[in-house]
Amino acid sequence: MERRGFLKASGVVAVSLACSSKSKASHDESPFTEDEFIGVLVDTTRCIGCRHCEVSCTESHGHEVPDILNDNALQEQRTTSEKQWTVVNRFETSKGEVFAKKQCMHCWQPACAAACPTNAMEKTHLGPVKWHPDRCMGCRFCMISCPFDVPKFEYFSANPRIEKCTMCWERLQEGMKPACVAGCPSDALVFGQKHELLDIARQRIYHHPGRYVHQIYGECVAGGTGYLYLSAVPFDEIGLQTDIGATPYPAYTREFLYSVPFVFFGLPSLLIGLNMLACRKNSIQEEGEE
Amino acid sequence: MNQEMESTGTSADTSPRGLKFILSEMKPRGKLFTPFNIISIPVILLGIVILVIRFTKGLGVVTNLNQEYPWGLWIGFDVVTGVAFAGGAYIITFAVYVMKAEQYHRLVKVTVLNGFLAYLFYAGALVFDLGRPWNIINPIIGNKFGYNSVLFLVAWHFMLYMIAELIEFSPTIAQWMRRKKAEKFLKKITLGAVIFGITLSTLHQSGLGALFLMAKPKIHPLWYSEFIPILFFTSSIFAGISMIIFEGTISHRVFRALQPKDDRYSVDDLFRGLAKGAAVAMFAYFFFKVLVFIHDHGWAHFQGFWGIWYLIEVVGLVLIPCLMFAYGARHKRIGVIRFAAIMAMLGILLNRMNISVIAFNWDHAVRYFPTWQEYVVTLMIIFSEVWVFRWIVTRMPVFSDDMPTRDQKQSLE
């Protein structure tokens, strides 16, 4: 019994250590300001569909720049790709034509980072989710797990990379805003800290109750995201998934992972016990036969 | 070392001398042009060519994998399904070493060997699917540990379990190399390896299911459940048992000459015992499936193609083979048991493929279908495993406790 108690206790300690190290990671000191993630507020009522965010994004990451005047890309629904980390789509809604930008949501508790066996997907202390080429082994479990289908894989390369929006990590280091925000001519994008963005969003809803749906997409979805959306129409009309729920994605595997140490220590003791019983039964039987 | 070997070397047909002995055993025996060889050699060669293209030009050139279906046949069948079928090793070692059900002893070595090779080849096939396989050491050597990842846990358990299975099988290797002392020592640590192995199996069989927990919005609600890990574990029990029966039936015919002549228990008796176990495990699994169905309001999603597809899997390939196992065990109908094993394996295949590929992104307009190259590589993996299996069983004392004699070997050729 003593041994079992010890094993139990050590299991509990291991679990609590795992918890504490996790919560510590998300509260690291940030050079930006206090312990808060940064993000971007997308006000789809202000977006005019000019696709300048696409241009500045591709320019600043050295991708092929789309020809926004001639390529008629708004004719169809597009998803982000390994060569284009943000795209604008046009939606015919109950309140007419609406444009909405798509990119990595930079979840507060990202599924991709929880899924990654090598920590190649990293939730940085500032908030952007970043990919490390020297760690990734290309298993694509991040793509399976991401509820927004954001990470893209280079299927036609011998040295493939996982590509997705980084919220312009390099620009942030130099004190600049993300390229899409800087390139937006209509003030549809606001860059800032989580509480600032939520304040701005709530203020806009409060002052123009007729213009907006009284919800902020990203405040709760998947446990909260770095990109927040305001909209005049229900969110599913502008291509945002509404079937995701408010649970942070890592929570779906947490129970399983927490049960691991208990099985790891508990099951062997059970098996040893069963083995002793079986041996005893056999020896009694043999004696009986004699 | 050399001295010890010479002193223990008996008057068997080849006297072992280290490297020379292994080299002499490497030599192929038997006819080259058997039907199996004629089919398997071109497939293996073609598979190698495809893999060269895959590693030089990228995954997309030979597979139909895309941004919406990051995992296809190589993960869904080779890894997820293959590992379920390899579950027989932990079941049989549990019965024999832990519960002391000695009558199953003659099935142990061949099942453990099968399990080990399955992990080596099918889980090893994971490497072909990795985009950046040169970083595969990252989660192992410890420079980057993703503690909170299910895949990290599964990868470690695969590795540790392969070591445990190698230890379980190692007395046979020692016997083959005629190292009596090593054999004695390795037999002593078997029980430890078995207990470690069962624990690891429990965790990674369920862990394979837990991989899909975060894919909640993508998997059809009839297949997604928060209890996937428990369902995967329960089903791995009868997947393993069915594989033992299936594989045992085949190798009993193909390697008839290597089977022990007089054994207290006939293979049919053992299969009947296994069928009983499979029936119980399958009924528990079916019952659990029904509970999950009711708990998750399955009726709301039970319609159209997916409803029928679900019914085929759960009733057609779980409940019916379950009843067949029970019937066959009770009425000594070995044919029914064998047929039930094949049906149960199809059910497992369908279940694993549904969760990882078929019912994954089920509502998308463009579906994934494997390319012929993906099938060829999968066949290549299966065939190469059979080659290695055949090489081992014709040289090591796998089917019986004595070394294969020259007569036995010759009668195979």
PDB file of N, CA, C and O in Angstrom, chain A residues 82 114-119 133-141 143-146 149 152-153 155-160 249 252 256-257 267 275 282, chain B residues 56-60 65-67 70-71 97-98 100 129-132 134-135 138 144-146 148-149 151 191 199 202 207 211 213-214 217-218:
ATOM      1  N   GLU A  82       0.237  28.366 -49.084  1.00  0.00           N
ATOM      2  CA  GLU A  82       1.606  28.456 -48.601  1.00  0.00           C
ATOM      3  C   GLU A  82       2.320  29.684 -49.176  1.00  0.00           C
ATOM      4  O   GLU A  82       3.323  30.125 -48.642  1.00  0.00           O
ATOM      5  N   ALA A 114      -0.253  22.897 -29.321  1.00  0.00           N
ATOM      6  CA  ALA A 114      -0.470  21.765 -28.417  1.00  0.00           C
ATOM      7  C   ALA A 114      -0.237  20.452 -29.140  1.00  0.00           C
ATOM      8  O   ALA A 114       0.163  19.460 -28.539  1.00  0.00           O
ATOM      9  N   ALA A 115      -0.500  20.444 -30.458  1.00  0.00           N
ATOM     10  CA  ALA A 115      -0.362  19.201 -31.218  1.00  0.00           C
ATOM     11  C   ALA A 115       1.088  18.891 -31.541  1.00  0.00           C
ATOM     12  O   ALA A 115       1.460  17.735 -31.689  1.00  0.00           O
ATOM     13  N   CYS A 116       1.916  19.895 -31.664  1.00  0.00           N
ATOM     14  CA  CYS A 116       3.261  19.712 -32.209  1.00  0.00           C
ATOM     15  C   CYS A 116       4.156  18.897 -31.274  1.00  0.00           C
ATOM     16  O   CYS A 116       4.372  19.290 -30.129  1.00  0.00           O
ATOM     17  N   PRO A 117       4.684  17.760 -31.751  1.00  0.00           N
ATOM     18  CA  PRO A 117       5.533  16.936 -30.887  1.00  0.00           C
ATOM     19  C   PRO A 117       6.942  17.503 -30.707  1.00  0.00           C
ATOM     20  O   PRO A 117       7.708  16.992 -29.897  1.00  0.00           O
ATOM     21  N   THR A 118       7.288  18.531 -31.479  1.00  0.00           N
ATOM     22  CA  THR A 118       8.650  19.060 -31.366  1.00  0.00           C
ATOM     23  C   THR A 118       8.670  20.529 -30.953  1.00  0.00           C
ATOM     24  O   THR A 118       9.710  21.171 -31.040  1.00  0.00           O
ATOM     25  N   ASN A 119       7.527  21.070 -30.542  1.00  0.00           N
ATOM     26  CA  ASN A 119       7.430  22.497 -30.207  1.00  0.00           C
ATOM     27  C   ASN A 119       7.815  23.393 -31.372  1.00  0.00           C
ATOM     28  O   ASN A 119       8.269  24.519 -31.167  1.00  0.00           O
ATOM     29  N   PRO A 133      11.610  26.230 -38.384  1.00  0.00           N
ATOM     30  CA  PRO A 133      12.005  25.208 -39.361  1.00  0.00           C
ATOM     31  C   PRO A 133      12.996  24.192 -38.800  1.00  0.00           C
ATOM     32  O   PRO A 133      13.011  23.039 -39.226  1.00  0.00           O
ATOM     33  N   ASP A 134      13.827  24.602 -37.846  1.00  0.00           N
ATOM     34  CA  ASP A 134      14.855  23.681 -37.351  1.00  0.00           C
ATOM     35  C   ASP A 134      14.265  22.625 -36.420  1.00  0.00           C
ATOM     36  O   ASP A 134      14.923  21.641 -36.103  1.00  0.00           O
ATOM     37  N   ARG A 135      13.018  22.797 -35.973  1.00  0.00           N
ATOM     38  CA  ARG A 135      12.419  21.815 -35.066  1.00  0.00           C
ATOM     39  C   ARG A 135      11.431  20.899 -35.782  1.00  0.00           C
ATOM     40  O   ARG A 135      11.257  19.751 -35.410  1.00  0.00           O
ATOM     41  N   CYS A 136      10.735  21.432 -36.788  1.00  0.00           N
ATOM     42  CA  CYS A 136       9.609  20.722 -37.401  1.00  0.00           C
ATOM     43  C   CYS A 136      10.069  19.471 -38.130  1.00  0.00           C
ATOM     44  O   CYS A 136      11.056  19.482 -38.846  1.00  0.00           O
ATOM     45  N   MET A 137       9.329  18.350 -37.931  1.00  0.00           N
ATOM     46  CA  MET A 137       9.654  17.151 -38.688  1.00  0.00           C
ATOM     47  C   MET A 137       8.614  16.863 -39.767  1.00  0.00           C
ATOM     48  O   MET A 137       8.638  15.820 -40.399  1.00  0.00           O
ATOM     49  N   GLY A 138       7.702  17.794 -39.963  1.00  0.00           N
ATOM     50  CA  GLY A 138       6.781  17.680 -41.090  1.00  0.00           C
ATOM     51  C   GLY A 138       5.690  16.640 -40.930  1.00  0.00           C
ATOM     52  O   GLY A 138       5.240  16.065 -41.916  1.00  0.00           O
ATOM     53  N   CYS A 139       5.233  16.391 -39.694  1.00  0.00           N
ATOM     54  CA  CYS A 139       4.217  15.360 -39.493  1.00  0.00           C
ATOM     55  C   CYS A 139       2.818  15.850 -39.857  1.00  0.00           C
ATOM     56  O   CYS A 139       1.919  15.061 -40.023  1.00  0.00           O
ATOM     57  N   ARG A 140       2.642  17.169 -39.910  1.00  0.00           N
ATOM     58  CA  ARG A 140       1.388  17.800 -40.321  1.00  0.00           C
ATOM     59  C   ARG A 140       0.246  17.559 -39.326  1.00  0.00           C
ATOM     60  O   ARG A 140      -0.922  17.661 -39.670  1.00  0.00           O
ATOM     61  N   PHE A 141       0.596  17.225 -38.078  1.00  0.00           N
ATOM     62  CA  PHE A 141      -0.435  17.079 -37.040  1.00  0.00           C
ATOM     63  C   PHE A 141      -1.050  18.440 -36.719  1.00  0.00           C
ATOM     64  O   PHE A 141      -2.206  18.522 -36.320  1.00  0.00           O
ATOM     65  N   MET A 143      -1.847  20.608 -38.911  1.00  0.00           N
ATOM     66  CA  MET A 143      -2.894  20.831 -39.906  1.00  0.00           C
ATOM     67  C   MET A 143      -4.150  20.039 -39.560  1.00  0.00           C
ATOM     68  O   MET A 143      -5.269  20.491 -39.802  1.00  0.00           O
ATOM     69  N   ILE A 144      -3.954  18.820 -39.002  1.00  0.00           N
ATOM     70  CA  ILE A 144      -5.091  18.009 -38.571  1.00  0.00           C
ATOM     71  C   ILE A 144      -5.831  18.719 -37.435  1.00  0.00           C
ATOM     72  O   ILE A 144      -7.062  18.730 -37.382  1.00  0.00           O
ATOM     73  N   SER A 145      -5.067  19.335 -36.532  1.00  0.00           N
ATOM     74  CA  SER A 145      -5.655  19.860 -35.310  1.00  0.00           C
ATOM     75  C   SER A 145      -6.250  21.254 -35.463  1.00  0.00           C
ATOM     76  O   SER A 145      -7.205  21.585 -34.769  1.00  0.00           O
ATOM     77  N   CYS A 146      -5.685  22.085 -36.318  1.00  0.00           N
ATOM     78  CA  CYS A 146      -6.129  23.486 -36.396  1.00  0.00           C
ATOM     79  C   CYS A 146      -7.591  23.559 -36.836  1.00  0.00           C
ATOM     80  O   CYS A 146      -7.946  23.095 -37.924  1.00  0.00           O
ATOM     81  N   ASP A 149      -8.028  25.447 -40.176  1.00  0.00           N
ATOM     82  CA  ASP A 149      -7.303  24.943 -41.360  1.00  0.00           C
ATOM     83  C   ASP A 149      -6.262  25.937 -41.855  1.00  0.00           C
ATOM     84  O   ASP A 149      -6.154  26.197 -43.050  1.00  0.00           O
ATOM     85  N   LYS A 152      -0.304  25.547 -43.760  1.00  0.00           N
ATOM     86  CA  LYS A 152      -0.238  24.961 -45.109  1.00  0.00           C
ATOM     87  C   LYS A 152       1.141  24.342 -45.298  1.00  0.00           C
ATOM     88  O   LYS A 152       2.139  24.871 -44.823  1.00  0.00           O
ATOM     89  N   PHE A 153       1.150  23.229 -46.036  1.00  0.00           N
ATOM     90  CA  PHE A 153       2.371  22.455 -46.207  1.00  0.00           C
ATOM     91  C   PHE A 153       2.815  22.523 -47.663  1.00  0.00           C
ATOM     92  O   PHE A 153       1.982  22.498 -48.572  1.00  0.00           O
ATOM     93  N   TYR A 155       3.718  20.763 -50.489  1.00  0.00           N
ATOM     94  CA  TYR A 155       3.714  19.366 -50.938  1.00  0.00           C
ATOM     95  C   TYR A 155       4.667  19.112 -52.099  1.00  0.00           C
ATOM     96  O   TYR A 155       4.985  17.967 -52.401  1.00  0.00           O
ATOM     97  N   PHE A 156       5.100  20.179 -52.767  1.00  0.00           N
ATOM     98  CA  PHE A 156       5.941  19.950 -53.946  1.00  0.00           C
ATOM     99  C   PHE A 156       7.363  20.439 -53.715  1.00  0.00           C
ATOM    100  O   PHE A 156       7.939  21.131 -54.528  1.00  0.00           O
ATOM    101  N   SER A 157       7.907  20.076 -52.559  1.00  0.00           N
ATOM    102  CA  SER A 157       9.268  20.476 -52.246  1.00  0.00           C
ATOM    103  C   SER A 157       9.958  19.339 -51.508  1.00  0.00           C
ATOM    104  O   SER A 157       9.336  18.611 -50.738  1.00  0.00           O
ATOM    105  N   ALA A 158      11.260  19.181 -51.761  1.00  0.00           N
ATOM    106  CA  ALA A 158      12.024  18.160 -51.045  1.00  0.00           C
ATOM    107  C   ALA A 158      12.394  18.650 -49.646  1.00  0.00           C
ATOM    108  O   ALA A 158      12.781  17.867 -48.782  1.00  0.00           O
ATOM    109  N   ASN A 159      12.302  19.950 -49.428  1.00  0.00           N
ATOM    110  CA  ASN A 159      12.571  20.522 -48.111  1.00  0.00           C
ATOM    111  C   ASN A 159      11.366  21.364 -47.712  1.00  0.00           C
ATOM    112  O   ASN A 159      11.421  22.592 -47.680  1.00  0.00           O
ATOM    113  N   PRO A 160      10.229  20.679 -47.467  1.00  0.00           N
ATOM    114  CA  PRO A 160       8.972  21.411 -47.316  1.00  0.00           C
ATOM    115  C   PRO A 160       8.887  22.185 -46.002  1.00  0.00           C
ATOM    116  O   PRO A 160       9.468  21.779 -44.991  1.00  0.00           O
ATOM    117  N   TYR A 249      -8.727  24.546 -27.697  1.00  0.00           N
ATOM    118  CA  TYR A 249      -8.498  23.230 -28.281  1.00  0.00           C
ATOM    119  C   TYR A 249      -7.603  22.297 -27.481  1.00  0.00           C
ATOM    120  O   TYR A 249      -7.849  21.103 -27.432  1.00  0.00           O
ATOM    121  N   TYR A 252      -9.151  19.545 -25.269  1.00  0.00           N
ATOM    122  CA  TYR A 252      -9.718  18.281 -25.746  1.00  0.00           C
ATOM    123  C   TYR A 252      -8.798  17.089 -25.479  1.00  0.00           C
ATOM    124  O   TYR A 252      -9.253  15.962 -25.363  1.00  0.00           O
ATOM    125  N   PHE A 256      -6.913  13.160 -21.519  1.00  0.00           N
ATOM    126  CA  PHE A 256      -6.160  11.966 -21.913  1.00  0.00           C
ATOM    127  C   PHE A 256      -4.725  12.051 -21.417  1.00  0.00           C
ATOM    128  O   PHE A 256      -4.196  11.105 -20.832  1.00  0.00           O
ATOM    129  N   LEU A 257      -4.111  13.200 -21.622  1.00  0.00           N
ATOM    130  CA  LEU A 257      -2.698  13.327 -21.242  1.00  0.00           C
ATOM    131  C   LEU A 257      -2.522  13.245 -19.727  1.00  0.00           C
ATOM    132  O   LEU A 257      -1.535  12.702 -19.233  1.00  0.00           O
ATOM    133  N   LEU A 267      -1.178   0.672 -13.852  1.00  0.00           N
ATOM    134  CA  LEU A 267      -1.391  -0.584 -14.568  1.00  0.00           C
ATOM    135  C   LEU A 267      -0.318  -1.635 -14.261  1.00  0.00           C
ATOM    136  O   LEU A 267      -0.663  -2.795 -14.017  1.00  0.00           O
ATOM    137  N   ASN A 275      -0.452 -11.325 -11.902  1.00  0.00           N
ATOM    138  CA  ASN A 275       0.534 -12.368 -12.131  1.00  0.00           C
ATOM    139  C   ASN A 275       0.758 -13.203 -10.872  1.00  0.00           C
ATOM    140  O   ASN A 275       0.818 -14.430 -10.917  1.00  0.00           O
ATOM    141  N   ASN A 282      -1.918 -21.555  -9.986  1.00  0.00           N
ATOM    142  CA  ASN A 282      -1.259 -22.686 -10.640  1.00  0.00           C
ATOM    143  C   ASN A 282      -0.605 -23.610  -9.625  1.00  0.00           C
ATOM    144  O   ASN A 282      -0.712 -24.830  -9.723  1.00  0.00           O
TER     145      ASN A 282
ATOM    146  N   THR B  56      12.869  13.295 -53.467  1.00  0.00           N
ATOM    147  CA  THR B  56      13.567  14.328 -54.231  1.00  0.00           C
ATOM    148  C   THR B  56      12.618  15.413 -54.738  1.00  0.00           C
ATOM    149  O   THR B  56      13.005  16.567 -54.863  1.00  0.00           O
ATOM    150  N   LYS B  57      11.356  15.037 -55.012  1.00  0.00           N
ATOM    151  CA  LYS B  57      10.452  16.025 -55.608  1.00  0.00           C
ATOM    152  C   LYS B  57       9.376  16.509 -54.646  1.00  0.00           C
ATOM    153  O   LYS B  57       8.695  17.487 -54.916  1.00  0.00           O
ATOM    154  N   GLY B  58       9.158  15.785 -53.542  1.00  0.00           N
ATOM    155  CA  GLY B  58       8.118  16.201 -52.610  1.00  0.00           C
ATOM    156  C   GLY B  58       6.966  15.222 -52.560  1.00  0.00           C
ATOM    157  O   GLY B  58       6.744  14.448 -53.484  1.00  0.00           O
ATOM    158  N   LEU B  59       6.221  15.295 -51.446  1.00  0.00           N
ATOM    159  CA  LEU B  59       5.118  14.363 -51.215  1.00  0.00           C
ATOM    160  C   LEU B  59       4.010  14.498 -52.255  1.00  0.00           C
ATOM    161  O   LEU B  59       3.385  13.516 -52.637  1.00  0.00           O
ATOM    162  N   GLY B  60       3.760  15.721 -52.695  1.00  0.00           N
ATOM    163  CA  GLY B  60       2.630  15.967 -53.580  1.00  0.00           C
ATOM    164  C   GLY B  60       2.776  15.313 -54.942  1.00  0.00           C
ATOM    165  O   GLY B  60       1.792  15.097 -55.639  1.00  0.00           O
ATOM    166  N   LEU B  65      -2.196  13.762 -51.268  1.00  0.00           N
ATOM    167  CA  LEU B  65      -2.355  14.551 -50.054  1.00  0.00           C
ATOM    168  C   LEU B  65      -2.442  16.023 -50.433  1.00  0.00           C
ATOM    169  O   LEU B  65      -1.791  16.466 -51.364  1.00  0.00           O
ATOM    170  N   ASN B  66      -3.265  16.757 -49.698  1.00  0.00           N
ATOM    171  CA  ASN B  66      -3.378  18.189 -49.980  1.00  0.00           C
ATOM    172  C   ASN B  66      -3.624  18.946 -48.691  1.00  0.00           C
ATOM    173  O   ASN B  66      -3.600  18.358 -47.606  1.00  0.00           O
ATOM    174  N   GLN B  67      -3.884  20.254 -48.807  1.00  0.00           N
ATOM    175  CA  GLN B  67      -4.008  21.085 -47.601  1.00  0.00           C
ATOM    176  C   GLN B  67      -5.208  20.656 -46.748  1.00  0.00           C
ATOM    177  O   GLN B  67      -5.208  20.860 -45.547  1.00  0.00           O
ATOM    178  N   PRO B  70      -4.279  16.328 -44.875  1.00  0.00           N
ATOM    179  CA  PRO B  70      -2.837  16.200 -44.638  1.00  0.00           C
ATOM    180  C   PRO B  70      -2.409  14.757 -44.378  1.00  0.00           C
ATOM    181  O   PRO B  70      -1.244  14.429 -44.563  1.00  0.00           O
ATOM    182  N   TRP B  71      -3.334  13.918 -43.929  1.00  0.00           N
ATOM    183  CA  TRP B  71      -2.999  12.521 -43.666  1.00  0.00           C
ATOM    184  C   TRP B  71      -3.836  11.643 -44.586  1.00  0.00           C
ATOM    185  O   TRP B  71      -5.047  11.789 -44.656  1.00  0.00           O
ATOM    186  N   TYR B  97       2.146 -14.786 -20.046  1.00  0.00           N
ATOM    187  CA  TYR B  97       3.118 -14.478 -19.003  1.00  0.00           C
ATOM    188  C   TYR B  97       2.483 -13.930 -17.737  1.00  0.00           C
ATOM    189  O   TYR B  97       2.931 -14.218 -16.639  1.00  0.00           O
ATOM    190  N   VAL B  98       1.419 -13.119 -17.891  1.00  0.00           N
ATOM    191  CA  VAL B  98       0.800 -12.536 -16.695  1.00  0.00           C
ATOM    192  C   VAL B  98      -0.230 -13.496 -16.117  1.00  0.00           C
ATOM    193  O   VAL B  98      -0.200 -13.810 -14.930  1.00  0.00           O
ATOM    194  N   LYS B 100      -0.660 -16.643 -16.939  1.00  0.00           N
ATOM    195  CA  LYS B 100      -0.142 -18.013 -16.903  1.00  0.00           C
ATOM    196  C   LYS B 100      -1.054 -19.004 -17.636  1.00  0.00           C
ATOM    197  O   LYS B 100      -1.196 -20.152 -17.216  1.00  0.00           O
ATOM    198  N   ASP B 129       6.209   9.459 -44.640  1.00  0.00           N
ATOM    199  CA  ASP B 129       5.176  10.477 -44.676  1.00  0.00           C
ATOM    200  C   ASP B 129       5.652  11.801 -44.089  1.00  0.00           C
ATOM    201  O   ASP B 129       5.028  12.829 -44.295  1.00  0.00           O
ATOM    202  N   LEU B 130       6.746  11.766 -43.332  1.00  0.00           N
ATOM    203  CA  LEU B 130       7.225  12.997 -42.707  1.00  0.00           C
ATOM    204  C   LEU B 130       7.821  13.920 -43.762  1.00  0.00           C
ATOM    205  O   LEU B 130       8.608  13.495 -44.599  1.00  0.00           O
ATOM    206  N   GLY B 131       7.458  15.188 -43.680  1.00  0.00           N
ATOM    207  CA  GLY B 131       7.988  16.135 -44.646  1.00  0.00           C
ATOM    208  C   GLY B 131       9.447  16.449 -44.399  1.00  0.00           C
ATOM    209  O   GLY B 131      10.224  16.670 -45.319  1.00  0.00           O
ATOM    210  N   ARG B 132       9.835  16.480 -43.137  1.00  0.00           N
ATOM    211  CA  ARG B 132      11.199  16.852 -42.772  1.00  0.00           C
ATOM    212  C   ARG B 132      11.779  15.756 -41.875  1.00  0.00           C
ATOM    213  O   ARG B 132      12.042  15.989 -40.694  1.00  0.00           O
ATOM    214  N   TRP B 134      14.532  14.440 -41.398  1.00  0.00           N
ATOM    215  CA  TRP B 134      15.832  14.611 -40.738  1.00  0.00           C
ATOM    216  C   TRP B 134      15.667  15.221 -39.353  1.00  0.00           C
ATOM    217  O   TRP B 134      16.596  15.177 -38.553  1.00  0.00           O
ATOM    218  N   ASN B 135      14.506  15.770 -39.047  1.00  0.00           N
ATOM    219  CA  ASN B 135      14.286  16.321 -37.700  1.00  0.00           C
ATOM    220  C   ASN B 135      13.602  15.322 -36.779  1.00  0.00           C
ATOM    221  O   ASN B 135      13.165  15.684 -35.693  1.00  0.00           O
ATOM    222  N   ASN B 138      14.464  15.095 -33.105  1.00  0.00           N
ATOM    223  CA  ASN B 138      14.160  16.184 -32.173  1.00  0.00           C
ATOM    224  C   ASN B 138      13.324  15.761 -30.974  1.00  0.00           C
ATOM    225  O   ASN B 138      13.673  16.090 -29.846  1.00  0.00           O
ATOM    226  N   LYS B 144      13.994  19.258 -28.233  1.00  0.00           N
ATOM    227  CA  LYS B 144      12.675  19.881 -28.314  1.00  0.00           C
ATOM    228  C   LYS B 144      11.614  18.865 -27.914  1.00  0.00           C
ATOM    229  O   LYS B 144      11.240  17.994 -28.688  1.00  0.00           O
ATOM    230  N   PHE B 145      11.136  18.948 -26.713  1.00  0.00           N
ATOM    231  CA  PHE B 145      10.111  18.029 -26.224  1.00  0.00           C
ATOM    232  C   PHE B 145       8.753  18.713 -26.267  1.00  0.00           C
ATOM    233  O   PHE B 145       8.547  19.715 -25.597  1.00  0.00           O
ATOM    234  N   GLY B 146       7.827  18.166 -27.049  1.00  0.00           N
ATOM    235  CA  GLY B 146       6.478  18.708 -27.028  1.00  0.00           C
ATOM    236  C   GLY B 146       5.634  17.924 -26.026  1.00  0.00           C
ATOM    237  O   GLY B 146       4.804  17.131 -26.420  1.00  0.00           O
ATOM    238  N   ASN B 148       3.123  18.447 -24.311  1.00  0.00           N
ATOM    239  CA  ASN B 148       1.661  18.517 -24.333  1.00  0.00           C
ATOM    240  C   ASN B 148       1.081  17.954 -25.623  1.00  0.00           C
ATOM    241  O   ASN B 148      -0.087  18.136 -25.902  1.00  0.00           O
ATOM    242  N   SER B 149       1.898  17.256 -26.412  1.00  0.00           N
ATOM    243  CA  SER B 149       1.406  16.702 -27.664  1.00  0.00           C
ATOM    244  C   SER B 149       1.123  15.211 -27.529  1.00  0.00           C
ATOM    245  O   SER B 149       1.943  14.460 -27.007  1.00  0.00           O
ATOM    246  N   LEU B 151       0.961  13.248 -30.046  1.00  0.00           N
ATOM    247  CA  LEU B 151       1.845  12.575 -30.996  1.00  0.00           C
ATOM    248  C   LEU B 151       3.228  12.335 -30.384  1.00  0.00           C
ATOM    249  O   LEU B 151       3.883  11.331 -30.676  1.00  0.00           O
ATOM    250  N   LEU B 191       9.248 -11.248 -18.162  1.00  0.00           N
ATOM    251  CA  LEU B 191       8.023 -10.798 -17.491  1.00  0.00           C
ATOM    252  C   LEU B 191       8.025  -9.282 -17.323  1.00  0.00           C
ATOM    253  O   LEU B 191       7.011  -8.621 -17.543  1.00  0.00           O
ATOM    254  N   THR B 199       1.605  -2.043 -20.620  1.00  0.00           N
ATOM    255  CA  THR B 199       1.296  -0.678 -20.201  1.00  0.00           C
ATOM    256  C   THR B 199       1.472   0.283 -21.372  1.00  0.00           C
ATOM    257  O   THR B 199       0.605   1.127 -21.640  1.00  0.00           O
ATOM    258  N   THR B 202      -1.403  -0.183 -23.926  1.00  0.00           N
ATOM    259  CA  THR B 202      -2.647   0.446 -23.488  1.00  0.00           C
ATOM    260  C   THR B 202      -2.621   1.927 -23.823  1.00  0.00           C
ATOM    261  O   THR B 202      -3.582   2.480 -24.350  1.00  0.00           O
ATOM    262  N   GLY B 207      -3.785   6.235 -27.439  1.00  0.00           N
ATOM    263  CA  GLY B 207      -3.198   7.498 -27.891  1.00  0.00           C
ATOM    264  C   GLY B 207      -3.407   7.745 -29.372  1.00  0.00           C
ATOM    265  O   GLY B 207      -3.622   8.879 -29.796  1.00  0.00           O
ATOM    266  N   LEU B 211      -5.173  11.169 -30.966  1.00  0.00           N
ATOM    267  CA  LEU B 211      -4.647  12.079 -31.991  1.00  0.00           C
ATOM    268  C   LEU B 211      -5.768  12.872 -32.648  1.00  0.00           C
ATOM    269  O   LEU B 211      -5.566  13.988 -33.096  1.00  0.00           O
ATOM    270  N   LEU B 213      -8.653  13.804 -31.306  1.00  0.00           N
ATOM    271  CA  LEU B 213      -9.550  14.543 -30.412  1.00  0.00           C
ATOM    272  C   LEU B 213      -9.658  16.016 -30.809  1.00  0.00           C
ATOM    273  O   LEU B 213     -10.706  16.629 -30.678  1.00  0.00           O
ATOM    274  N   MET B 214      -8.544  16.578 -31.288  1.00  0.00           N
ATOM    275  CA  MET B 214      -8.580  18.003 -31.631  1.00  0.00           C
ATOM    276  C   MET B 214      -9.170  18.251 -33.014  1.00  0.00           C
ATOM    277  O   MET B 214      -9.356  19.387 -33.406  1.00  0.00           O
ATOM    278  N   PRO B 217     -14.161  19.512 -35.209  1.00  0.00           N
ATOM    279  CA  PRO B 217     -15.096  20.001 -36.232  1.00  0.00           C
ATOM    280  C   PRO B 217     -14.925  19.324 -37.588  1.00  0.00           C
ATOM    281  O   PRO B 217     -15.726  19.560 -38.481  1.00  0.00           O
ATOM    282  N   LYS B 218     -13.896  18.498 -37.753  1.00  0.00           N
ATOM    283  CA  LYS B 218     -13.607  17.949 -39.084  1.00  0.00           C
ATOM    284  C   LYS B 218     -14.153  16.534 -39.276  1.00  0.00           C
ATOM    285  O   LYS B 218     -14.410  16.120 -40.392  1.00  0.00           O
TER     286      LYS B 218
END
